[in-house]
């Protein structure tokens, strides 16, 4: 895969609240390591990063501002100068200036990771697709939790995760892996540095 140098890494709802037992069993236990690797690569390449923080308006939500869970997880804590967008719904584009920020920077491509795959990640990616953005979702840098349907059947987190990604792939995003994204960033950085050397050469 190829990524333009202005591709935005969009980290969705990676906050301590997601560790609350209320969510139930999850999949992808190593997702935080993948997220940290992506964030490190973006910082090293000086590519744009946007952290999406969920500010829940539900009184009992672990994502509610003022609660311990509202803080960013250590693996995804914003560095000074990195953009933070606060949302109160599933989509990072609703009630925020995210679309305006992306348009102002001329950004057309997003790599979206975080939680939950079937909730805010999928909602944000679908919205991004409807707005005309090109999106990629590294499947090992996001996770789902088990879900109970209307009949009472409990669907395992891995199944929920896989079906959510299947619904995104093709129409709204390209589902990929962290390794593939990191390789693309390395290639993009190499081409950019080569171009800069040619421009500054005597």
PDB file of C-alpha atoms in Angstrom:
ATOM      1  CA  UNK A   1       0.000   0.000   0.000  1.00  0.00           C
ATOM      2  CA  UNK A   2       1.015   3.634  -0.507  1.00  0.00           C
ATOM      3  CA  UNK A   3       0.268   6.620   1.704  1.00  0.00           C
ATOM      4  CA  UNK A   4       0.689  10.330   0.940  1.00  0.00           C
ATOM      5  CA  UNK A   5       2.992  12.239   3.264  1.00  0.00           C
ATOM      6  CA  UNK A   6       0.072  14.192   4.729  1.00  0.00           C
ATOM      7  CA  UNK A   7      -1.892  11.093   5.776  1.00  0.00           C
ATOM      8  CA  UNK A   8      -3.520  11.683   9.157  1.00  0.00           C
ATOM      9  CA  UNK A   9      -3.311   9.127  11.952  1.00  0.00           C
ATOM     10  CA  UNK A  10      -6.701   9.315  13.693  1.00  0.00           C
ATOM     11  CA  UNK A  11      -6.740   7.681  17.128  1.00  0.00           C
ATOM     12  CA  UNK A  12     -10.299   7.144  18.338  1.00  0.00           C
ATOM     13  CA  UNK A  13     -11.313   6.987  22.013  1.00  0.00           C
ATOM     14  CA  UNK A  14      -8.079   5.386  23.272  1.00  0.00           C
ATOM     15  CA  UNK A  15      -8.825   6.300  26.876  1.00  0.00           C
ATOM     16  CA  UNK A  16      -8.586   4.495  30.207  1.00  0.00           C
ATOM     17  CA  UNK A  17     -12.383   4.160  30.217  1.00  0.00           C
ATOM     18  CA  UNK A  18     -12.190   1.295  27.748  1.00  0.00           C
ATOM     19  CA  UNK A  19     -10.568  -0.893  30.436  1.00  0.00           C
ATOM     20  CA  UNK A  20     -13.697  -0.682  32.614  1.00  0.00           C
ATOM     21  CA  UNK A  21     -15.263  -4.128  33.204  1.00  0.00           C
ATOM     22  CA  UNK A  22     -18.599  -2.793  31.962  1.00  0.00           C
ATOM     23  CA  UNK A  23     -17.494  -3.438  28.391  1.00  0.00           C
ATOM     24  CA  UNK A  24     -16.953  -7.177  28.856  1.00  0.00           C
ATOM     25  CA  UNK A  25     -14.438  -9.454  27.091  1.00  0.00           C
ATOM     26  CA  UNK A  26     -12.437  -7.999  24.198  1.00  0.00           C
ATOM     27  CA  UNK A  27     -10.263  -9.275  21.378  1.00  0.00           C
ATOM     28  CA  UNK A  28      -6.865  -8.094  20.119  1.00  0.00           C
ATOM     29  CA  UNK A  29      -5.065  -7.909  23.488  1.00  0.00           C
ATOM     30  CA  UNK A  30      -1.970  -6.525  21.748  1.00  0.00           C
ATOM     31  CA  UNK A  31      -3.820  -3.654  20.041  1.00  0.00           C
ATOM     32  CA  UNK A  32      -2.297  -1.059  22.355  1.00  0.00           C
ATOM     33  CA  UNK A  33       1.190  -2.109  21.233  1.00  0.00           C
ATOM     34  CA  UNK A  34       0.119  -1.700  17.604  1.00  0.00           C
ATOM     35  CA  UNK A  35      -1.339   1.729  18.350  1.00  0.00           C
ATOM     36  CA  UNK A  36       1.876   2.796  20.085  1.00  0.00           C
ATOM     37  CA  UNK A  37       3.912   1.594  17.093  1.00  0.00           C
ATOM     38  CA  UNK A  38       1.759   3.594  14.686  1.00  0.00           C
ATOM     39  CA  UNK A  39       1.961   6.694  16.848  1.00  0.00           C
ATOM     40  CA  UNK A  40       5.744   6.371  17.116  1.00  0.00           C
ATOM     41  CA  UNK A  41       6.106   6.001  13.357  1.00  0.00           C
ATOM     42  CA  UNK A  42       3.918   9.030  12.660  1.00  0.00           C
ATOM     43  CA  UNK A  43       5.891  11.147  15.089  1.00  0.00           C
ATOM     44  CA  UNK A  44       9.226  10.060  13.662  1.00  0.00           C
ATOM     45  CA  UNK A  45       8.000  10.840  10.152  1.00  0.00           C
ATOM     46  CA  UNK A  46       6.541  14.202  11.267  1.00  0.00           C
ATOM     47  CA  UNK A  47       3.175  13.222   9.776  1.00  0.00           C
ATOM     48  CA  UNK A  48      -0.097  14.685  11.126  1.00  0.00           C
ATOM     49  CA  UNK A  49      -1.839  13.142  14.141  1.00  0.00           C
ATOM     50  CA  UNK A  50      -5.309  13.743  15.554  1.00  0.00           C
ATOM     51  CA  UNK A  51      -6.403  12.307  18.895  1.00  0.00           C
ATOM     52  CA  UNK A  52     -10.156  11.875  19.281  1.00  0.00           C
ATOM     53  CA  UNK A  53     -11.364  12.022  22.887  1.00  0.00           C
ATOM     54  CA  UNK A  54     -14.829  10.879  23.865  1.00  0.00           C
ATOM     55  CA  UNK A  55     -16.510  13.250  26.308  1.00  0.00           C
ATOM     56  CA  UNK A  56     -19.573  11.233  27.267  1.00  0.00           C
ATOM     57  CA  UNK A  57     -22.697  13.036  28.425  1.00  0.00           C
ATOM     58  CA  UNK A  58     -24.058   9.856  30.030  1.00  0.00           C
ATOM     59  CA  UNK A  59     -23.874  10.154  33.853  1.00  0.00           C
ATOM     60  CA  UNK A  60     -22.760   6.549  34.384  1.00  0.00           C
ATOM     61  CA  UNK A  61     -20.280   6.355  31.515  1.00  0.00           C
ATOM     62  CA  UNK A  62     -16.612   5.700  32.353  1.00  0.00           C
ATOM     63  CA  UNK A  63     -15.877   8.132  29.487  1.00  0.00           C
ATOM     64  CA  UNK A  64     -17.551  11.027  31.292  1.00  0.00           C
ATOM     65  CA  UNK A  65     -15.271  14.060  31.870  1.00  0.00           C
ATOM     66  CA  UNK A  66     -14.093  14.272  35.451  1.00  0.00           C
ATOM     67  CA  UNK A  67     -13.817  10.510  35.896  1.00  0.00           C
ATOM     68  CA  UNK A  68     -10.510   8.578  35.948  1.00  0.00           C
ATOM     69  CA  UNK A  69     -11.439   6.801  32.723  1.00  0.00           C
ATOM     70  CA  UNK A  70     -11.614  10.022  30.769  1.00  0.00           C
ATOM     71  CA  UNK A  71      -7.816  10.253  30.532  1.00  0.00           C
ATOM     72  CA  UNK A  72      -5.971   9.022  27.456  1.00  0.00           C
ATOM     73  CA  UNK A  73      -4.286   5.636  27.768  1.00  0.00           C
ATOM     74  CA  UNK A  74      -0.529   5.928  28.165  1.00  0.00           C
ATOM     75  CA  UNK A  75       0.085   4.312  24.780  1.00  0.00           C
ATOM     76  CA  UNK A  76      -1.864   7.061  23.032  1.00  0.00           C
ATOM     77  CA  UNK A  77      -1.339  10.172  25.135  1.00  0.00           C
ATOM     78  CA  UNK A  78      -1.044  13.292  22.960  1.00  0.00           C
ATOM     79  CA  UNK A  79       2.324  14.988  22.764  1.00  0.00           C
ATOM     80  CA  UNK A  80       2.546  18.794  22.939  1.00  0.00           C
ATOM     81  CA  UNK A  81       1.230  20.337  19.750  1.00  0.00           C
ATOM     82  CA  UNK A  82      -0.770  17.315  18.597  1.00  0.00           C
ATOM     83  CA  UNK A  83      -4.412  17.983  17.767  1.00  0.00           C
ATOM     84  CA  UNK A  84      -7.138  16.770  20.118  1.00  0.00           C
ATOM     85  CA  UNK A  85     -10.774  16.638  18.996  1.00  0.00           C
ATOM     86  CA  UNK A  86     -13.483  16.141  21.624  1.00  0.00           C
ATOM     87  CA  UNK A  87     -16.679  14.359  20.608  1.00  0.00           C
ATOM     88  CA  UNK A  88     -19.872  13.275  22.366  1.00  0.00           C
ATOM     89  CA  UNK A  89     -21.270  10.835  19.780  1.00  0.00           C
ATOM     90  CA  UNK A  90     -19.979   7.820  17.887  1.00  0.00           C
ATOM     91  CA  UNK A  91     -18.651   9.787  14.922  1.00  0.00           C
ATOM     92  CA  UNK A  92     -15.630  12.023  15.340  1.00  0.00           C
ATOM     93  CA  UNK A  93     -17.159  14.308  12.689  1.00  0.00           C
ATOM     94  CA  UNK A  94     -20.432  15.080  14.506  1.00  0.00           C
ATOM     95  CA  UNK A  95     -20.425  18.202  16.650  1.00  0.00           C
ATOM     96  CA  UNK A  96     -16.693  18.759  16.088  1.00  0.00           C
ATOM     97  CA  UNK A  97     -14.462  20.734  13.736  1.00  0.00           C
ATOM     98  CA  UNK A  98     -12.610  17.636  12.513  1.00  0.00           C
ATOM     99  CA  UNK A  99     -13.777  17.972   8.917  1.00  0.00           C
ATOM    100  CA  UNK A 100     -12.750  21.636   8.882  1.00  0.00           C
ATOM    101  CA  UNK A 101      -9.320  20.816  10.349  1.00  0.00           C
ATOM    102  CA  UNK A 102      -8.705  18.145   7.730  1.00  0.00           C
ATOM    103  CA  UNK A 103      -9.890  20.394   4.904  1.00  0.00           C
ATOM    104  CA  UNK A 104      -7.716  23.281   6.108  1.00  0.00           C
ATOM    105  CA  UNK A 105      -4.659  21.025   5.995  1.00  0.00           C
ATOM    106  CA  UNK A 106      -5.564  19.557   2.619  1.00  0.00           C
ATOM    107  CA  UNK A 107      -5.713  16.065   4.096  1.00  0.00           C
ATOM    108  CA  UNK A 108      -7.590  13.431   2.106  1.00  0.00           C
ATOM    109  CA  UNK A 109      -6.279  10.166   3.591  1.00  0.00           C
ATOM    110  CA  UNK A 110      -6.794   8.786   7.101  1.00  0.00           C
ATOM    111  CA  UNK A 111      -5.474   5.810   9.031  1.00  0.00           C
ATOM    112  CA  UNK A 112      -8.001   5.124  11.776  1.00  0.00           C
ATOM    113  CA  UNK A 113      -7.336   3.034  14.880  1.00  0.00           C
ATOM    114  CA  UNK A 114      -8.735   2.750  18.395  1.00  0.00           C
ATOM    115  CA  UNK A 115     -11.981   1.588  19.943  1.00  0.00           C
ATOM    116  CA  UNK A 116     -14.415   0.154  19.593  1.00  0.00           C
ATOM    117  CA  UNK A 117     -14.201  -1.453  16.141  1.00  0.00           C
ATOM    118  CA  UNK A 118     -17.963  -1.865  15.850  1.00  0.00           C
ATOM    119  CA  UNK A 119     -18.790   1.425  17.536  1.00  0.00           C
ATOM    120  CA  UNK A 120     -16.851   4.698  17.249  1.00  0.00           C
ATOM    121  CA  UNK A 121     -14.200   3.361  14.858  1.00  0.00           C
ATOM    122  CA  UNK A 122     -16.760   2.034  12.376  1.00  0.00           C
ATOM    123  CA  UNK A 123     -19.017   5.067  12.752  1.00  0.00           C
ATOM    124  CA  UNK A 124     -16.149   7.489  12.178  1.00  0.00           C
ATOM    125  CA  UNK A 125     -14.811   5.534   9.206  1.00  0.00           C
ATOM    126  CA  UNK A 126     -18.232   5.331   7.564  1.00  0.00           C
ATOM    127  CA  UNK A 127     -18.734   9.046   8.060  1.00  0.00           C
ATOM    128  CA  UNK A 128     -15.272   9.747   6.635  1.00  0.00           C
ATOM    129  CA  UNK A 129     -16.116   7.684   3.559  1.00  0.00           C
ATOM    130  CA  UNK A 130     -19.383   9.550   3.062  1.00  0.00           C
ATOM    131  CA  UNK A 131     -17.449  12.826   3.204  1.00  0.00           C
ATOM    132  CA  UNK A 132     -15.053  11.632   0.498  1.00  0.00           C
ATOM    133  CA  UNK A 133     -12.009  10.782   2.592  1.00  0.00           C
ATOM    134  CA  UNK A 134      -9.854   7.752   1.810  1.00  0.00           C
ATOM    135  CA  UNK A 135      -9.501   5.656   4.952  1.00  0.00           C
ATOM    136  CA  UNK A 136      -7.482   2.657   6.093  1.00  0.00           C
ATOM    137  CA  UNK A 137      -8.139   0.597   9.226  1.00  0.00           C
ATOM    138  CA  UNK A 138      -5.302  -1.581  10.592  1.00  0.00           C
ATOM    139  CA  UNK A 139      -7.303  -4.480  11.977  1.00  0.00           C
ATOM    140  CA  UNK A 140      -4.816  -5.281  14.733  1.00  0.00           C
ATOM    141  CA  UNK A 141      -4.808  -1.692  16.055  1.00  0.00           C
ATOM    142  CA  UNK A 142      -8.444  -1.679  17.125  1.00  0.00           C
ATOM    143  CA  UNK A 143     -10.656  -4.027  19.088  1.00  0.00           C
ATOM    144  CA  UNK A 144     -14.235  -5.014  19.827  1.00  0.00           C
ATOM    145  CA  UNK A 145     -16.116  -6.452  22.800  1.00  0.00           C
ATOM    146  CA  UNK A 146     -18.699  -9.203  22.887  1.00  0.00           C
ATOM    147  CA  UNK A 147     -22.265  -8.256  22.004  1.00  0.00           C
ATOM    148  CA  UNK A 148     -25.664  -9.695  22.895  1.00  0.00           C
ATOM    149  CA  UNK A 149     -28.289  -9.594  20.149  1.00  0.00           C
ATOM    150  CA  UNK A 150     -32.066  -9.230  20.492  1.00  0.00           C
ATOM    151  CA  UNK A 151     -32.554 -12.970  20.837  1.00  0.00           C
ATOM    152  CA  UNK A 152     -30.132 -13.103  23.764  1.00  0.00           C
ATOM    153  CA  UNK A 153     -27.327 -14.763  21.838  1.00  0.00           C
ATOM    154  CA  UNK A 154     -23.859 -13.543  22.816  1.00  0.00           C
ATOM    155  CA  UNK A 155     -21.453 -12.971  19.947  1.00  0.00           C
ATOM    156  CA  UNK A 156     -17.723 -13.224  20.790  1.00  0.00           C
ATOM    157  CA  UNK A 157     -15.605 -10.106  20.474  1.00  0.00           C
ATOM    158  CA  UNK A 158     -13.527 -11.596  17.666  1.00  0.00           C
ATOM    159  CA  UNK A 159     -16.663 -12.260  15.611  1.00  0.00           C
ATOM    160  CA  UNK A 160     -17.999  -8.759  16.274  1.00  0.00           C
ATOM    161  CA  UNK A 161     -14.621  -7.323  15.248  1.00  0.00           C
ATOM    162  CA  UNK A 162     -14.431  -9.365  12.047  1.00  0.00           C
ATOM    163  CA  UNK A 163     -17.969  -8.520  10.947  1.00  0.00           C
ATOM    164  CA  UNK A 164     -17.508  -4.823  11.666  1.00  0.00           C
ATOM    165  CA  UNK A 165     -14.365  -4.765   9.515  1.00  0.00           C
ATOM    166  CA  UNK A 166     -16.073  -6.768   6.770  1.00  0.00           C
ATOM    167  CA  UNK A 167     -18.776  -4.116   6.640  1.00  0.00           C
ATOM    168  CA  UNK A 168     -16.175  -1.371   6.204  1.00  0.00           C
ATOM    169  CA  UNK A 169     -13.786  -2.983   3.741  1.00  0.00           C
ATOM    170  CA  UNK A 170     -14.199  -1.865   0.164  1.00  0.00           C
ATOM    171  CA  UNK A 171     -17.093   0.567   0.482  1.00  0.00           C
ATOM    172  CA  UNK A 172     -15.735   2.771   3.273  1.00  0.00           C
ATOM    173  CA  UNK A 173     -12.133   1.809   3.925  1.00  0.00           C
ATOM    174  CA  UNK A 174      -9.278  -0.485   3.186  1.00  0.00           C
ATOM    175  CA  UNK A 175      -8.833  -2.962   6.023  1.00  0.00           C
ATOM    176  CA  UNK A 176      -5.141  -3.674   6.468  1.00  0.00           C
ATOM    177  CA  UNK A 177      -2.541  -4.431   9.148  1.00  0.00           C
ATOM    178  CA  UNK A 178      -0.237  -2.353  11.300  1.00  0.00           C
ATOM    179  CA  UNK A 179       2.775  -3.943   9.595  1.00  0.00           C
ATOM    180  CA  UNK A 180       1.523  -2.869   6.161  1.00  0.00           C
ATOM    181  CA  UNK A 181       0.859   0.679   7.368  1.00  0.00           C
ATOM    182  CA  UNK A 182       4.293   0.945   8.973  1.00  0.00           C
ATOM    183  CA  UNK A 183       5.929  -0.230   5.744  1.00  0.00           C
ATOM    184  CA  UNK A 184       3.968   2.386   3.830  1.00  0.00           C
ATOM    185  CA  UNK A 185       5.094   5.127   6.221  1.00  0.00           C
ATOM    186  CA  UNK A 186       8.714   4.026   5.826  1.00  0.00           C
ATOM    187  CA  UNK A 187       8.389   4.173   2.044  1.00  0.00           C
ATOM    188  CA  UNK A 188       6.680   7.563   2.133  1.00  0.00           C
ATOM    189  CA  UNK A 189       9.366   8.964   4.408  1.00  0.00           C
ATOM    190  CA  UNK A 190      12.147   7.646   2.173  1.00  0.00           C
ATOM    191  CA  UNK A 191      10.638   9.235  -0.941  1.00  0.00           C
ATOM    192  CA  UNK A 192      10.067  12.533   0.859  1.00  0.00           C
ATOM    193  CA  UNK A 193      13.667  12.674   2.112  1.00  0.00           C
ATOM    194  CA  UNK A 194      15.011  11.813  -1.329  1.00  0.00           C
ATOM    195  CA  UNK A 195      12.932  14.611  -2.820  1.00  0.00           C
ATOM    196  CA  UNK A 196      14.191  17.047  -0.177  1.00  0.00           C
ATOM    197  CA  UNK A 197      17.820  16.074  -0.864  1.00  0.00           C
ATOM    198  CA  UNK A 198      17.351  16.665  -4.586  1.00  0.00           C
ATOM    199  CA  UNK A 199      15.772  20.042  -3.931  1.00  0.00           C
ATOM    200  CA  UNK A 200      18.633  21.197  -1.690  1.00  0.00           C
ATOM    201  CA  UNK A 201      21.447  19.681  -3.748  1.00  0.00           C
ATOM    202  CA  UNK A 202      23.797  22.262  -5.352  1.00  0.00           C
TER     203      UNK A 202
END
